[in-house]
Amino acid sequence: GIISLISLAVLSYERCCTMPRTAEPDTANYRKAWTAISLSWTYSLLWTVPPLFGWSSYGPEGPGITCSVNWHSKDANNTSYIICLFIFCLVIPFAITVCSYGKLLCAVRQVRVSSIPTGPGWRRQQRVLLMVMVMVMMLCFLLCWLPYAAVALTATFGQPGLISPAASIIPAILAKSSAVYNPIIYVLLNKQVSETL
């Protein structure tokens, strides 16, 4: 789950950095992509390993079918980890995504207002921006992760037993299945991919 959130934030930042360029992307150079992937996985690993060494713990989630962070423990050790996890793995990636796409929308609006001619590369970038915005903002963050975060924080800071195991199943499934939605949206909205199908 964390790698999915971090990857979406990295993708939005990359779009923000490459959108202003009107030239066609350099598809032969994969160095930036591999660096971004490596940093995303490293960051995610840094936040998933601490429970193995005593900062919080892992345990059964919901009805005991899946394993996740121990959301129900009320001790300071566990609570501090959950607060950090919430801030550094949900709030900050979401803020990066919102800021990146906010800058991109401003850039798109300025180009439409100005009389600068735009080439086919710019139009393709606008289509990619729309696709990624739909993917990130609507499905992955809002529909998938916010219900899960709300249930997890309620289980951590609310009254014991407030969230029943049965009620926690749907947000957990939504959050964990968000990694499946990204490729589907990419295939449906990316003209180059859909033309080859």
Coordinates of C-alpha atoms in Angstrom, one line a residue:
G1 CA 0.0 0.0 0.0
I2 CA 2.7 2.5 0.9
I3 CA 4.6 1.9 -2.3
S4 CA 1.4 2.5 -4.3
L5 CA 0.9 5.9 -2.5
I6 CA 4.6 6.9 -2.8
S7 CA 4.6 5.9 -6.5
L8 CA 1.6 8.1 -7.2
A9 CA 3.2 11.0 -5.5
V10 CA 6.5 10.5 -7.5
L11 CA 4.4 10.2 -10.7
S12 CA 2.7 13.5 -10.1
Y13 CA 6.0 15.2 -9.3
E14 CA 7.5 13.8 -12.5
R15 CA 4.5 15.1 -14.5
C16 CA 5.0 18.5 -12.9
C17 CA 8.6 18.6 -13.9
T18 CA 8.2 17.3 -17.4
M19 CA 4.9 19.0 -18.4
P20 CA 6.3 22.5 -19.1
R21 CA 8.7 21.0 -21.7
T22 CA 7.1 20.9 -25.2
A23 CA 9.7 18.5 -26.6
E24 CA 8.9 14.8 -27.0
P25 CA 10.0 12.7 -24.1
D26 CA 13.3 10.8 -24.2
T27 CA 12.1 7.2 -24.1
A28 CA 15.7 5.8 -24.5
N29 CA 16.8 7.2 -21.1
Y30 CA 15.5 5.1 -18.2
R31 CA 17.9 6.4 -15.6
K32 CA 15.4 8.9 -14.0
A33 CA 12.7 6.2 -14.0
W34 CA 14.9 3.6 -12.3
T35 CA 16.1 6.2 -9.8
A36 CA 12.5 7.2 -9.0
I37 CA 11.5 3.6 -8.6
S38 CA 14.4 2.8 -6.4
L39 CA 13.8 5.9 -4.2
S40 CA 10.1 5.0 -3.9
W41 CA 10.8 1.4 -2.8
T42 CA 13.5 2.5 -0.4
Y43 CA 11.2 5.1 1.2
S44 CA 8.4 2.6 1.5
L45 CA 10.8 0.0 3.0
L46 CA 12.0 2.6 5.6
W47 CA 8.4 2.9 6.8
T48 CA 7.4 -0.8 6.7
V49 CA 10.4 -2.2 8.5
P50 CA 10.2 -0.5 11.9
P51 CA 7.4 -2.7 13.3
L52 CA 9.7 -5.7 12.8
F53 CA 12.2 -4.0 15.1
G54 CA 9.8 -3.0 17.9
W55 CA 8.3 0.4 16.8
S56 CA 4.7 -0.7 16.7
S57 CA 3.9 -4.2 15.5
Y58 CA 2.1 -6.1 12.8
G59 CA -1.0 -8.2 13.4
P60 CA -4.2 -9.5 12.0
E61 CA -6.4 -6.9 10.4
G62 CA -10.2 -6.8 10.4
P63 CA -11.6 -10.3 10.7
G64 CA -8.1 -11.8 10.8
I65 CA -7.8 -12.5 7.1
T66 CA -5.0 -10.1 6.3
C67 CA -2.0 -8.7 8.2
S68 CA -1.4 -5.0 8.8
V69 CA -0.1 -2.6 11.4
N70 CA -1.6 -3.2 14.8
W71 CA -4.2 -0.4 14.7
H72 CA -5.9 -1.4 17.9
S73 CA -3.0 -1.0 20.4
K74 CA -3.3 2.1 22.4
D75 CA 0.3 2.3 23.8
A76 CA 2.5 5.4 23.0
N77 CA 5.0 3.3 20.9
N78 CA 2.2 2.1 18.6
T79 CA 0.4 5.4 18.5
S80 CA 3.5 7.4 17.6
Y81 CA 4.2 5.0 14.7
I82 CA 0.7 5.3 13.4
I83 CA 0.8 9.1 13.5
C84 CA 4.1 9.1 11.6
L85 CA 2.8 6.6 9.1
F86 CA -0.3 8.7 8.5
I87 CA 1.7 11.9 8.1
F88 CA 4.7 10.6 6.0
C89 CA 2.9 7.9 4.0
L90 CA -0.6 9.5 3.3
V91 CA -0.7 13.2 4.1
I92 CA 2.7 14.2 2.6
P93 CA 2.3 12.1 -0.6
F94 CA -1.3 13.5 -1.0
A95 CA 0.1 17.1 -0.5
I96 CA 2.8 16.5 -3.1
T97 CA 0.2 15.2 -5.5
V98 CA -2.2 18.1 -5.0
C99 CA 0.7 20.7 -5.3
S100 CA 2.1 19.1 -8.4
Y101 CA -1.2 18.9 -10.2
G102 CA -2.1 22.4 -9.0
K103 CA 1.0 23.8 -10.6
L104 CA 0.3 21.8 -13.8
L105 CA -3.3 23.1 -14.0
C106 CA -2.0 26.7 -13.6
A107 CA 0.6 26.0 -16.4
V108 CA -2.1 24.6 -18.7
R109 CA -4.4 27.5 -18.0
Q110 CA -1.6 30.0 -18.8
V111 CA -0.8 28.3 -22.1
R112 CA -4.5 28.4 -23.1
V113 CA -4.6 32.1 -22.3
S114 CA -1.4 33.0 -24.0
S115 CA -0.9 32.9 -27.8
I116 CA 2.1 30.6 -27.7
P117 CA 1.7 27.9 -30.3
T118 CA 1.7 24.4 -28.8
G119 CA 2.8 21.3 -30.7
P120 CA 1.6 17.7 -30.7
G121 CA 3.9 17.0 -27.8
W122 CA 2.1 19.5 -25.6
R123 CA -1.3 18.1 -26.5
R124 CA -0.1 14.6 -25.7
Q125 CA 1.2 15.8 -22.3
Q126 CA -2.2 17.4 -21.6
R127 CA -3.9 14.1 -22.3
V128 CA -1.4 12.3 -20.0
L129 CA -2.0 14.9 -17.3
L130 CA -5.7 14.4 -17.4
M131 CA -5.3 10.6 -17.3
V132 CA -3.0 10.7 -14.3
M133 CA -5.1 13.3 -12.5
V134 CA -8.2 11.0 -12.8
M135 CA -6.2 8.0 -11.7
V136 CA -4.5 9.7 -8.7
M137 CA -7.1 12.1 -7.3
M138 CA -10.3 10.2 -7.9
L139 CA -9.6 6.5 -7.5
C140 CA -6.4 5.9 -5.6
F141 CA -6.5 8.6 -2.9
L142 CA -10.1 9.6 -2.5
L143 CA -12.0 6.4 -3.1
C144 CA -9.4 3.9 -1.8
W145 CA -7.1 5.4 0.8
L146 CA -9.2 7.9 2.7
P147 CA -11.8 5.3 3.9
Y148 CA -9.0 3.0 5.0
A149 CA -7.2 5.9 6.8
A150 CA -10.4 6.9 8.5
V151 CA -11.1 3.4 9.7
A152 CA -7.5 2.9 10.9
L153 CA -7.4 6.2 12.8
T154 CA -10.8 5.5 14.3
A155 CA -9.6 2.1 15.4
T156 CA -6.4 3.7 16.9
F157 CA -7.9 6.8 18.6
G158 CA -11.6 5.9 19.0
Q159 CA -13.3 3.8 21.6
P160 CA -12.4 0.0 21.6
G161 CA -14.8 -2.0 19.5
L162 CA -16.1 1.1 17.6
I163 CA -15.1 -0.4 14.3
S164 CA -16.2 -4.0 14.0
P165 CA -14.0 -6.5 12.0
A166 CA -16.8 -6.8 9.4
A167 CA -17.0 -3.0 8.9
S168 CA -13.2 -2.8 8.3
I169 CA -13.2 -5.3 5.5
I170 CA -14.4 -3.0 2.7
P171 CA -12.0 -0.1 3.3
A172 CA -9.1 -2.6 3.6
I173 CA -10.1 -4.2 0.3
L174 CA -10.4 -0.9 -1.4
A175 CA -7.0 0.3 -0.2
K176 CA -5.2 -2.9 -1.1
S177 CA -6.9 -3.2 -4.5
S178 CA -6.0 0.3 -5.6
A179 CA -2.8 -1.0 -7.2
V180 CA -5.0 -2.9 -9.6
Y181 CA -6.9 0.2 -10.7
N182 CA -3.9 2.2 -12.0
P183 CA -3.1 -0.1 -14.9
I184 CA -6.7 -0.4 -15.9
I185 CA -7.1 3.4 -16.0
Y186 CA -3.9 3.8 -17.9
V187 CA -5.0 1.4 -20.6
L188 CA -8.5 2.9 -20.9
L189 CA -7.3 6.5 -21.1
N190 CA -4.0 6.3 -22.8
K191 CA -4.6 6.6 -26.6
Q192 CA -1.3 5.0 -27.5
V193 CA -2.0 1.9 -25.5
S194 CA -5.7 1.6 -26.5
E195 CA -4.9 1.8 -30.2
T196 CA -2.6 -1.2 -29.9
L197 CA -5.3 -3.2 -28.3

